[in-house]
PDB file of C-alpha atoms in Angstrom:
ATOM      1  CA  ASP J   1     177.396  25.585  62.572  1.00 82.00           C
ATOM      2  CA  VAL J   2     179.536  28.078  60.678  1.00 87.00           C
ATOM      3  CA  TYR J   3     176.926  28.854  58.024  1.00 84.00           C
ATOM      4  CA  LYS J   4     174.239  29.675  60.580  1.00 85.00           C
ATOM      5  CA  ARG J   5     176.632  31.940  62.476  1.00 86.00           C
ATOM      6  CA  GLN J   6     177.602  33.760  59.276  1.00 85.00           C
ATOM      7  CA  ALA J   7     173.934  34.177  58.313  1.00 84.00           C
ATOM      8  CA  ALA J   8     173.155  35.569  61.770  1.00 82.00           C
ATOM      9  CA  GLU J   9     176.045  38.017  61.508  1.00 84.00           C
ATOM     10  CA  ARG J  10     174.829  39.216  58.089  1.00 84.00           C
ATOM     11  CA  ALA J  11     171.316  39.672  59.470  1.00 81.00           C
ATOM     12  CA  GLU J  12     172.673  41.767  62.362  1.00 81.00           C
ATOM     13  CA  VAL J  13     174.577  43.993  59.948  1.00 80.00           C
ATOM     14  CA  MET J  14     171.439  44.476  57.830  1.00 81.00           C
ATOM     15  CA  GLU J  15     169.355  45.243  60.932  1.00 82.00           C
ATOM     16  CA  ALA J  16     171.853  47.819  62.165  1.00 83.00           C
ATOM     17  CA  ALA J  17     171.826  49.463  58.727  1.00 86.00           C
ATOM     18  CA  ARG J  18     168.016  49.685  58.843  1.00 84.00           C
ATOM     19  CA  TYR J  19     168.134  51.266  62.308  1.00 85.00           C
ATOM     20  CA  ARG J  20     170.576  53.873  61.025  1.00 88.00           C
ATOM     21  CA  GLU J  21     168.282  54.611  58.068  1.00 90.00           C
ATOM     22  CA  VAL J  22     165.280  55.143  60.335  1.00 88.00           C
ATOM     23  CA  ILE J  23     167.226  57.468  62.635  1.00 87.00           C
ATOM     24  CA  VAL J  24     168.385  59.557  59.681  1.00 92.00           C
ATOM     25  CA  GLU J  25     164.850  59.610  58.197  1.00 92.00           C
ATOM     26  CA  LYS J  26     163.371  60.801  61.496  1.00 91.00           C
ATOM     27  CA  LEU J  27     165.971  63.537  61.944  1.00 93.00           C
ATOM     28  CA  THR J  28     165.632  64.663  58.322  1.00 95.00           C
ATOM     29  CA  ALA J  29     161.905  65.207  58.846  1.00 95.00           C
ATOM     30  CA  ARG J  30     162.585  67.611  61.745  1.00 93.00           C
ATOM     31  CA  ASP J  31     164.089  71.046  62.168  1.00 94.00           C
ATOM     32  CA  ALA J  32     167.883  71.012  62.315  1.00 92.00           C
ATOM     33  CA  SER J  33     167.807  71.907  66.017  1.00 92.00           C
ATOM     34  CA  SER J  34     165.352  69.089  66.914  1.00 89.00           C
ATOM     35  CA  SER J  35     166.104  65.679  68.347  1.00 91.00           C
ATOM     36  CA  ILE J  36     164.393  62.289  68.497  1.00 90.00           C
ATOM     37  CA  CYS J  37     164.005  59.689  71.210  1.00 86.00           C
ATOM     38  CA  PRO J  38     165.374  56.223  70.334  1.00 82.00           C
ATOM     39  CA  SER J  39     161.887  54.797  70.907  1.00 81.00           C
ATOM     40  CA  GLU J  40     160.592  56.859  67.974  1.00 86.00           C
ATOM     41  CA  ALA J  41     162.922  54.992  65.630  1.00 81.00           C
ATOM     42  CA  ALA J  42     162.078  51.646  67.207  1.00 82.00           C
ATOM     43  CA  ARG J  43     158.341  52.227  66.747  1.00 81.00           C
ATOM     44  CA  ASP J  44     158.791  52.275  62.964  1.00 77.00           C
ATOM     45  CA  LEU J  45     160.371  48.840  63.143  1.00 78.00           C
ATOM     46  CA  MET J  46     157.696  47.391  65.406  1.00 83.00           C
ATOM     47  CA  GLN J  47     155.254  46.311  62.689  1.00 83.00           C
ATOM     48  CA  PRO J  48     157.589  43.711  61.144  1.00 83.00           C
ATOM     49  CA  VAL J  49     158.101  42.230  64.615  1.00 85.00           C
ATOM     50  CA  ARG J  50     154.354  42.167  65.245  1.00 87.00           C
ATOM     51  CA  ASP J  51     153.816  40.514  61.835  1.00 89.00           C
ATOM     52  CA  ALA J  52     156.375  37.842  62.666  1.00 90.00           C
ATOM     53  CA  ALA J  53     154.748  37.301  66.063  1.00 93.00           C
ATOM     54  CA  GLN J  54     151.364  36.881  64.372  1.00 94.00           C
ATOM     55  CA  ASP J  55     152.823  34.123  62.192  1.00 94.00           C
ATOM     56  CA  LEU J  56     154.090  32.400  65.341  1.00 95.00           C
ATOM     57  CA  VAL J  57     150.656  32.793  66.983  1.00 96.00           C
ATOM     58  CA  HIS J  58     149.045  30.981  64.050  1.00 95.00           C
ATOM     59  CA  SER J  59     151.401  28.036  64.542  1.00 95.00           C
ATOM     60  CA  GLY J  60     150.858  28.029  68.319  1.00 96.00           C
ATOM     61  CA  THR J  61     154.519  28.750  68.995  1.00 95.00           C
ATOM     62  CA  VAL J  62     153.707  31.923  70.948  1.00 95.00           C
ATOM     63  CA  ILE J  63     150.765  33.711  72.503  1.00 96.00           C
ATOM     64  CA  ILE J  64     150.253  37.443  72.869  1.00 95.00           C
ATOM     65  CA  THR J  65     149.389  38.779  76.289  1.00 95.00           C
ATOM     66  CA  GLN J  66     148.452  42.038  77.891  1.00 93.00           C
ATOM     67  CA  GLY J  67     148.858  41.713  81.611  1.00 91.00           C
ATOM     68  CA  SER J  68     147.811  38.150  82.379  1.00 91.00           C
ATOM     69  CA  ASP J  69     145.238  38.015  79.556  1.00 96.00           C
ATOM     70  CA  THR J  70     145.818  36.354  76.199  1.00 97.00           C
ATOM     71  CA  VAL J  71     144.819  38.853  73.502  1.00 96.00           C
ATOM     72  CA  ASP J  72     144.324  38.979  69.745  1.00 95.00           C
ATOM     73  CA  LEU J  73     147.271  40.769  68.191  1.00 91.00           C
ATOM     74  CA  GLU J  74     145.151  42.004  65.311  1.00 90.00           C
ATOM     75  CA  THR J  75     142.774  43.949  67.562  1.00 94.00           C
ATOM     76  CA  VAL J  76     144.707  44.720  70.745  1.00 93.00           C
ATOM     77  CA  LYS J  77     145.725  48.275  71.534  1.00 91.00           C
ATOM     78  CA  GLY J  78     148.612  49.228  73.773  1.00 86.00           C
ATOM     79  CA  PRO J  79     151.686  47.379  74.993  1.00 87.00           C
ATOM     80  CA  ILE J  80     151.867  43.625  74.589  1.00 91.00           C
ATOM     81  CA  ARG J  81     154.122  40.778  75.616  1.00 92.00           C
ATOM     82  CA  ILE J  82     155.046  37.689  73.578  1.00 92.00           C
ATOM     83  CA  ARG J  83     155.095  34.438  75.549  1.00 96.00           C
ATOM     84  CA  ARG J  84     155.739  30.800  74.738  1.00 94.00           C
ATOM     85  CA  GLY J  85     152.654  29.177  73.299  1.00 95.00           C
ATOM     86  CA  PRO J  86     151.170  25.692  73.559  1.00 96.00           C
ATOM     87  CA  ASN J  87     153.283  24.379  70.655  1.00 95.00           C
ATOM     88  CA  TRP J  88     156.552  25.829  71.910  1.00 92.00           C
TER      89      TRP J  88
END
């Protein structure tokens, strides 16, 4: 549908703008001769993704795993994976 496609395109433009802001913020906080790794910028955007995943966990749409274990997103430390849940 045209409206959904247009909404998705607007969201992509807004996301790209936010990524640019984070990159500039990170570089501004450093010496002029310093650099950043792209993952440093991505880390700042990780919490909104984790929050969205938590909402999907509550509805059973996804589960959060670490290795082959299902884990609690609110208490887990370290890298996680998002998988299809029982209500997918």
